mmCIF file of C-alpha atoms in Angstrom:
data_model
loop_
_atom_site.group_PDB
_atom_site.id
_atom_site.type_symbol
_atom_site.label_atom_id
_atom_site.label_comp_id
_atom_site.label_asym_id
_atom_site.label_seq_id
_atom_site.Cartn_x
_atom_site.Cartn_y
_atom_site.Cartn_z
ATOM 1 C CA MET A 1 -0.002 -0.030 -0.016
ATOM 2 C CA ASN A 2 1.296 3.422 -0.952
ATOM 3 C CA HIS A 3 1.562 5.757 2.043
ATOM 4 C CA ILE A 4 2.860 8.707 0.098
ATOM 5 C CA LEU A 5 -0.031 10.424 -1.673
ATOM 6 C CA TRP A 6 1.626 13.391 -3.382
ATOM 7 C CA ASP A 7 4.031 13.266 -6.287
ATOM 8 C CA CYS A 8 5.839 16.622 -6.326
ATOM 9 C CA HIS A 9 8.207 16.250 -9.253
ATOM 10 C CA MET A 10 6.927 15.442 -12.664
ATOM 11 C CA HIS A 11 7.137 16.770 -16.208
ATOM 12 C CA SER A 12 4.794 17.101 -19.227
ATOM 13 C CA SER A 13 5.192 18.313 -22.790
ATOM 14 C CA PHE A 14 5.942 21.775 -21.342
ATOM 15 C CA SER A 15 9.383 20.364 -20.492
ATOM 16 C CA GLY A 16 11.838 20.003 -23.316
ATOM 17 C CA ASP A 17 12.539 16.315 -22.568
ATOM 18 C CA SER A 18 8.885 15.147 -22.412
ATOM 19 C CA ASP A 19 6.185 14.623 -24.963
ATOM 20 C CA THR A 20 3.441 13.643 -22.546
ATOM 21 C CA PRO A 21 0.321 15.868 -22.395
ATOM 22 C CA MET A 22 -0.394 17.235 -18.913
ATOM 23 C CA GLU A 23 -3.772 15.596 -18.822
ATOM 24 C CA GLN A 24 -2.217 12.089 -19.178
ATOM 25 C CA MET A 25 0.032 12.740 -16.201
ATOM 26 C CA ILE A 26 -2.985 13.884 -14.149
ATOM 27 C CA GLN A 27 -4.911 10.768 -15.121
ATOM 28 C CA ALA A 28 -1.944 8.639 -14.063
ATOM 29 C CA GLY A 29 -1.928 10.320 -10.667
ATOM 30 C CA ILE A 30 -5.651 9.559 -10.238
ATOM 31 C CA GLN A 31 -5.109 5.902 -11.296
ATOM 32 C CA ASN A 32 -2.297 5.646 -8.705
ATOM 33 C CA GLY A 33 -4.649 6.817 -5.947
ATOM 34 C CA LEU A 34 -2.789 10.069 -5.298
ATOM 35 C CA THR A 35 -4.290 12.961 -3.418
ATOM 36 C CA GLY A 36 -2.295 15.453 -5.417
ATOM 37 C CA ILE A 37 0.481 16.109 -7.894
ATOM 38 C CA CYS A 38 2.743 19.060 -8.693
ATOM 39 C CA PHE A 39 3.970 19.832 -12.176
ATOM 40 C CA THR A 40 7.602 21.000 -12.096
ATOM 41 C CA GLU A 41 8.419 21.828 -15.665
ATOM 42 C CA HIS A 42 12.077 22.281 -16.606
ATOM 43 C CA LEU A 43 13.503 25.804 -16.773
ATOM 44 C CA ASP A 44 17.196 25.495 -17.634
ATOM 45 C CA LEU A 45 18.343 28.816 -19.047
ATOM 46 C CA ASP A 46 21.713 29.093 -20.730
ATOM 47 C CA PHE A 47 21.703 25.327 -21.231
ATOM 48 C CA PRO A 48 24.295 24.043 -23.673
ATOM 49 C CA ASP A 49 23.274 22.410 -26.895
ATOM 50 C CA THR A 50 23.091 18.661 -26.561
ATOM 51 C CA PRO A 51 22.860 15.710 -29.000
ATOM 52 C CA ASP A 52 19.104 15.769 -28.342
ATOM 53 C CA HIS A 53 18.773 19.526 -28.889
ATOM 54 C CA PHE A 54 16.453 19.899 -25.915
ATOM 55 C CA ASP A 55 14.877 23.344 -25.309
ATOM 56 C CA PHE A 56 14.504 23.787 -21.623
ATOM 57 C CA THR A 57 12.559 27.025 -21.627
ATOM 58 C CA ILE A 58 8.862 27.273 -20.695
ATOM 59 C CA ASP A 59 6.005 28.979 -22.435
ATOM 60 C CA PHE A 60 4.606 30.270 -19.119
ATOM 61 C CA PRO A 61 1.289 31.786 -20.382
ATOM 62 C CA THR A 62 0.300 28.612 -22.163
ATOM 63 C CA TYR A 63 1.545 26.399 -19.312
ATOM 64 C CA HIS A 64 -0.375 28.356 -16.662
ATOM 65 C CA ALA A 65 -3.588 28.676 -18.707
ATOM 66 C CA LEU A 66 -3.792 24.876 -19.397
ATOM 67 C CA PHE A 67 -2.845 24.136 -15.778
ATOM 68 C CA LEU A 68 -5.739 26.234 -14.492
ATOM 69 C CA GLU A 69 -8.134 24.592 -16.949
ATOM 70 C CA LEU A 70 -7.118 21.122 -15.878
ATOM 71 C CA LYS A 71 -7.097 22.028 -12.205
ATOM 72 C CA GLU A 72 -10.730 22.966 -12.499
ATOM 73 C CA LYS A 73 -11.620 20.017 -14.662
ATOM 74 C CA TYR A 74 -10.177 17.513 -12.170
ATOM 75 C CA ARG A 75 -10.890 19.427 -8.943
ATOM 76 C CA ASN A 76 -13.102 16.682 -7.544
ATOM 77 C CA GLN A 77 -10.598 13.936 -8.274
ATOM 78 C CA ILE A 78 -7.116 15.225 -7.484
ATOM 79 C CA SER A 79 -5.401 18.391 -6.273
ATOM 80 C CA LEU A 80 -2.963 20.077 -8.728
ATOM 81 C CA HIS A 81 -0.111 22.309 -7.724
ATOM 82 C CA TYR A 82 1.753 24.691 -10.107
ATOM 83 C CA GLY A 83 5.542 24.358 -9.972
ATOM 84 C CA MET A 84 8.829 24.616 -11.742
ATOM 85 C CA GLU A 85 12.291 22.933 -11.693
ATOM 86 C CA LEU A 86 15.005 25.570 -11.966
ATOM 87 C CA GLY A 87 18.328 24.486 -13.459
ATOM 88 C CA LEU A 88 20.648 26.261 -11.116
ATOM 89 C CA GLN A 89 23.646 28.231 -12.336
ATOM 90 C CA PRO A 90 25.250 30.940 -10.192
ATOM 91 C CA HIS A 91 25.194 33.713 -12.791
ATOM 92 C CA LEU A 92 21.403 33.320 -13.197
ATOM 93 C CA ALA A 93 20.469 34.247 -9.546
ATOM 94 C CA ASN A 94 19.069 37.706 -10.473
ATOM 95 C CA THR A 95 17.129 36.250 -13.363
ATOM 96 C CA PHE A 96 15.613 33.633 -11.075
ATOM 97 C CA ASP A 97 14.641 36.306 -8.578
ATOM 98 C CA GLN A 98 12.715 38.101 -11.294
ATOM 99 C CA ILE A 99 10.968 34.946 -12.548
ATOM 100 C CA LEU A 100 9.801 34.082 -9.041
ATOM 101 C CA HIS A 101 8.560 37.620 -8.593
ATOM 102 C CA ASP A 102 6.555 37.413 -11.869
ATOM 103 C CA HIS A 103 4.860 34.039 -11.336
ATOM 104 C CA SER A 104 2.774 32.569 -8.555
ATOM 105 C CA PHE A 105 4.160 29.060 -8.116
ATOM 106 C CA ASP A 106 3.171 26.653 -5.374
ATOM 107 C CA PHE A 107 6.520 24.876 -5.422
ATOM 108 C CA VAL A 108 9.955 25.417 -6.991
ATOM 109 C CA ILE A 109 12.674 22.792 -7.148
ATOM 110 C CA GLY A 110 16.271 23.913 -7.477
ATOM 111 C CA SER A 111 18.406 21.351 -9.303
ATOM 112 C CA VAL A 112 21.926 21.269 -10.723
ATOM 113 C CA HIS A 113 21.954 19.611 -14.113
ATOM 114 C CA LEU A 114 25.408 20.663 -15.296
ATOM 115 C CA LEU A 115 29.037 19.878 -14.529
ATOM 116 C CA ASN A 116 31.468 22.294 -16.121
ATOM 117 C CA GLY A 117 28.799 23.325 -18.618
ATOM 118 C CA CYS A 118 27.946 19.749 -19.614
ATOM 119 C CA ASP A 119 24.986 17.566 -18.623
ATOM 120 C CA PRO A 120 26.181 14.379 -16.916
ATOM 121 C CA TYR A 121 23.363 12.578 -18.708
ATOM 122 C CA TYR A 122 25.819 12.414 -21.669
ATOM 123 C CA PRO A 123 28.871 10.071 -21.309
ATOM 124 C CA GLU A 124 31.209 12.654 -22.917
ATOM 125 C CA THR A 125 30.915 14.715 -19.701
ATOM 126 C CA PHE A 126 33.151 12.101 -18.025
ATOM 127 C CA ALA A 127 35.470 11.401 -20.996
ATOM 128 C CA GLY A 128 39.109 11.445 -19.834
ATOM 129 C CA LYS A 129 38.190 12.544 -16.290
ATOM 130 C CA ASP A 130 38.327 10.903 -12.887
ATOM 131 C CA GLU A 131 34.842 9.892 -11.866
ATOM 132 C CA SER A 132 35.264 10.700 -8.126
ATOM 133 C CA GLU A 133 36.620 14.067 -8.950
ATOM 134 C CA CYS A 134 33.695 14.808 -11.222
ATOM 135 C CA TYR A 135 31.328 13.858 -8.420
ATOM 136 C CA ARG A 136 33.153 16.148 -5.965
ATOM 137 C CA ARG A 137 33.097 19.054 -8.458
ATOM 138 C CA TYR A 138 29.340 18.491 -8.958
ATOM 139 C CA PHE A 139 28.682 18.669 -5.144
ATOM 140 C CA GLU A 140 30.902 21.767 -4.925
ATOM 141 C CA SER A 141 28.688 23.326 -7.646
ATOM 142 C CA ILE A 142 25.529 22.701 -5.628
ATOM 143 C CA LEU A 143 27.087 24.450 -2.631
ATOM 144 C CA MET A 144 28.221 27.366 -4.866
ATOM 145 C CA ASN A 145 24.668 27.789 -6.162
ATOM 146 C CA LEU A 146 23.163 27.663 -2.678
ATOM 147 C CA GLN A 147 25.530 30.516 -1.634
ATOM 148 C CA VAL A 148 24.227 32.852 -4.296
ATOM 149 C CA PHE A 149 20.538 31.816 -4.682
ATOM 150 C CA SER A 150 18.142 30.259 -2.178
ATOM 151 C CA GLY A 151 14.767 31.244 -3.533
ATOM 152 C CA PHE A 152 13.570 27.688 -4.208
ATOM 153 C CA ASP A 153 11.707 25.356 -1.912
ATOM 154 C CA SER A 154 13.504 21.981 -2.292
ATOM 155 C CA LEU A 155 16.819 20.846 -3.551
ATOM 156 C CA GLY A 156 16.281 18.326 -6.328
ATOM 157 C CA HIS A 157 18.063 14.946 -6.619
ATOM 158 C CA LEU A 158 21.202 15.984 -4.683
ATOM 159 C CA ASP A 159 23.339 13.171 -6.121
ATOM 160 C CA TYR A 160 21.874 13.324 -9.633
ATOM 161 C CA ILE A 161 25.313 12.879 -11.176
ATOM 162 C CA VAL A 162 25.642 9.369 -9.769
ATOM 163 C CA ARG A 163 22.844 8.170 -12.079
ATOM 164 C CA TYR A 164 25.106 8.711 -15.044
ATOM 165 C CA GLY A 165 28.699 8.219 -13.908
ATOM 166 C CA PRO A 166 30.746 5.530 -15.724
ATOM 167 C CA ASN A 167 30.469 3.285 -12.668
ATOM 168 C CA ARG A 168 27.266 4.812 -11.321
ATOM 169 C CA ASN A 169 27.203 4.271 -7.538
ATOM 170 C CA LYS A 170 29.659 1.319 -7.438
ATOM 171 C CA ASP A 171 32.399 3.510 -5.892
ATOM 172 C CA TYR A 172 30.108 6.191 -4.476
ATOM 173 C CA SER A 173 29.210 6.660 -0.835
ATOM 174 C CA TYR A 174 28.167 9.526 1.411
ATOM 175 C CA SER A 175 31.322 9.039 3.533
ATOM 176 C CA LYS A 176 33.567 9.605 0.556
ATOM 177 C CA TYR A 177 32.104 13.142 0.135
ATOM 178 C CA ARG A 178 31.061 13.718 3.739
ATOM 179 C CA ASP A 179 32.628 17.198 4.043
ATOM 180 C CA ILE A 180 30.945 18.787 1.029
ATOM 181 C CA ILE A 181 27.588 16.911 1.392
ATOM 182 C CA ASP A 182 27.426 17.973 5.063
ATOM 183 C CA ALA A 183 28.013 21.602 4.000
ATOM 184 C CA ILE A 184 25.135 21.281 1.490
ATOM 185 C CA LEU A 185 22.765 19.807 4.039
ATOM 186 C CA GLU A 186 23.685 22.367 6.673
ATOM 187 C CA GLN A 187 22.950 25.140 4.137
ATOM 188 C CA LEU A 188 19.559 23.634 3.309
ATOM 189 C CA ILE A 189 18.591 23.467 7.021
ATOM 190 C CA ARG A 190 19.855 26.980 7.683
ATOM 191 C CA ARG A 191 17.880 28.395 4.791
ATOM 192 C CA ASP A 192 14.700 26.388 5.406
ATOM 193 C CA ILE A 193 15.014 24.574 2.094
ATOM 194 C CA ALA A 194 13.671 21.015 1.871
ATOM 195 C CA LEU A 195 15.612 18.041 0.597
ATOM 196 C CA GLU A 196 14.001 16.063 -2.184
ATOM 197 C CA LEU A 197 13.810 12.220 -2.227
ATOM 198 C CA ASN A 198 13.705 11.470 -5.932
ATOM 199 C CA THR A 199 12.677 7.924 -6.752
ATOM 200 C CA ALA A 200 14.164 7.992 -10.255
ATOM 201 C CA GLY A 201 17.353 6.640 -8.735
ATOM 202 C CA TYR A 202 15.553 3.350 -8.244
ATOM 203 C CA ASN A 203 14.504 3.281 -11.886
ATOM 204 C CA ALA A 204 18.018 4.167 -12.963
ATOM 205 C CA GLY A 205 19.174 0.904 -11.353
ATOM 206 C CA LEU A 206 20.925 2.453 -8.358
ATOM 207 C CA GLY A 207 19.000 0.381 -5.811
ATOM 208 C CA SER A 208 18.306 3.673 -3.956
ATOM 209 C CA PRO A 209 16.658 6.980 -4.545
ATOM 210 C CA ASN A 210 18.555 10.285 -5.128
ATOM 211 C CA PRO A 211 20.030 11.073 -2.729
ATOM 212 C CA CYS A 212 21.033 7.761 -1.227
ATOM 213 C CA ARG A 213 20.004 6.450 2.142
ATOM 214 C CA GLU A 214 23.086 7.635 3.948
ATOM 215 C CA VAL A 215 22.547 11.202 2.790
ATOM 216 C CA LEU A 216 18.927 11.123 3.908
ATOM 217 C CA GLN A 217 20.051 9.710 7.249
ATOM 218 C CA ARG A 218 22.651 12.426 7.692
ATOM 219 C CA TYR A 219 20.104 15.083 6.862
ATOM 220 C CA LYS A 220 17.965 13.872 9.684
ATOM 221 C CA GLU A 221 20.866 13.688 12.100
ATOM 222 C CA LEU A 222 21.697 17.313 11.391
ATOM 223 C CA GLY A 223 18.103 18.280 12.243
ATOM 224 C CA GLY A 224 16.562 18.266 8.746
ATOM 225 C CA LYS A 225 12.781 17.825 8.816
ATOM 226 C CA MET A 226 11.452 18.695 5.342
ATOM 227 C CA ILE A 227 11.508 15.880 2.755
ATOM 228 C CA THR A 228 9.675 16.317 -0.562
ATOM 229 C CA ILE A 229 8.855 13.288 -2.637
ATOM 230 C CA GLY A 230 9.025 13.143 -6.417
ATOM 231 C CA SER A 231 9.089 10.476 -9.115
ATOM 232 C CA ASP A 232 10.650 12.782 -11.687
ATOM 233 C CA ALA A 233 8.226 11.209 -14.123
ATOM 234 C CA HIS A 234 8.297 12.268 -17.766
ATOM 235 C CA ILE A 235 5.819 9.583 -18.806
ATOM 236 C CA PRO A 236 2.571 8.361 -17.137
ATOM 237 C CA GLU A 237 4.029 4.986 -16.310
ATOM 238 C CA ARG A 238 6.529 6.594 -13.910
ATOM 239 C CA VAL A 239 4.082 8.656 -11.850
ATOM 240 C CA ALA A 240 4.384 7.667 -8.157
ATOM 241 C CA SER A 241 6.974 5.030 -9.147
ATOM 242 C CA ARG A 242 8.575 3.211 -6.241
ATOM 243 C CA PHE A 243 6.744 5.313 -3.687
ATOM 244 C CA GLU A 244 6.259 2.219 -1.474
ATOM 245 C CA ASP A 245 10.067 1.896 -1.306
ATOM 246 C CA ALA A 246 10.435 5.568 -0.509
ATOM 247 C CA SER A 247 7.878 5.266 2.258
ATOM 248 C CA GLU A 248 9.571 2.291 3.873
ATOM 249 C CA LEU A 249 12.987 4.007 3.592
ATOM 250 C CA LEU A 250 11.807 7.211 5.253
ATOM 251 C CA LYS A 251 10.090 5.272 8.049
ATOM 252 C CA SER A 252 13.175 3.175 8.674
ATOM 253 C CA LEU A 253 15.168 6.427 9.131
ATOM 254 C CA GLY A 254 12.735 7.834 11.630
ATOM 255 C CA PHE A 255 10.811 10.302 9.409
ATOM 256 C CA THR A 256 7.141 10.410 10.183
ATOM 257 C CA ALA A 257 6.021 12.930 7.577
ATOM 258 C CA TYR A 258 6.902 14.288 4.099
ATOM 259 C CA THR A 259 6.386 17.811 2.919
ATOM 260 C CA VAL A 260 4.176 19.346 0.275
ATOM 261 C CA PHE A 261 4.416 23.067 -0.626
ATOM 262 C CA HIS A 262 1.389 25.206 -1.378
ATOM 263 C CA ASN A 263 2.075 28.890 -2.215
ATOM 264 C CA HIS A 264 5.696 28.094 -1.052
ATOM 265 C CA ILE A 265 4.390 27.221 2.398
ATOM 266 C CA PRO A 266 5.319 23.696 3.710
ATOM 267 C CA GLU A 267 2.614 21.340 4.784
ATOM 268 C CA PHE A 268 3.409 18.157 6.557
ATOM 269 C CA HIS A 269 1.727 14.918 5.560
ATOM 270 C CA ARG A 270 2.042 11.939 7.821
ATOM 271 C CA ILE A 271 3.539 8.727 6.443
ATOM 272 C CA LYS A 272 1.074 6.209 7.732
#
């Protein structure tokens, strides 16, 4: 039985890497028995060209208009929240402030999708480089972004890079990067930013979410209380994927609730 009833990280055709109509994602949420979902479409400005030529900008007027239409259409079946996933880069901090001022989001995820200007999704990012050093530089980039911009509600998939490293998580552990990961977690707690548990790590074959169990455990040890849950779904079949595993993991670490943001205000939902 699924004890997590909100999926707060998903994409539709308003994201450059998804072709799925919003309505299909909503219907998948209903079919999975969810109370609510939050669309978090990709906004990655100054994103480098990739072999797939993704466009990670958002047509905000069209996105918002369709969101409101579907929110009304399905209001008796599921709650819908309006969100965005910001691709963090330090030089964009002022631009992000303006975007957040201009739009009324419920929830904003801040994620780092680049390492030295390249998306780790593509193997050439690691070509000729030491994997562990790439991982460390990625974590350092997260900390750098946090120091210049903290206007988002939750840090997305903290160890995203591990999904795509040459050896994935074979040689990866929290303890190997304890100093820099602790610094990130301490910044989140100090700035009242939540930490996301992203179940796409399971689907990527890591055997764990992003971030891994040890990072989630350390977050709790440091006093962290706000965990948002997201499948990172780009297709209906991934909505609420592996939420049972996420629920059991959080309970085993002593978490009793997960967090859902509405108008940027955290609400705590008990893990039953």
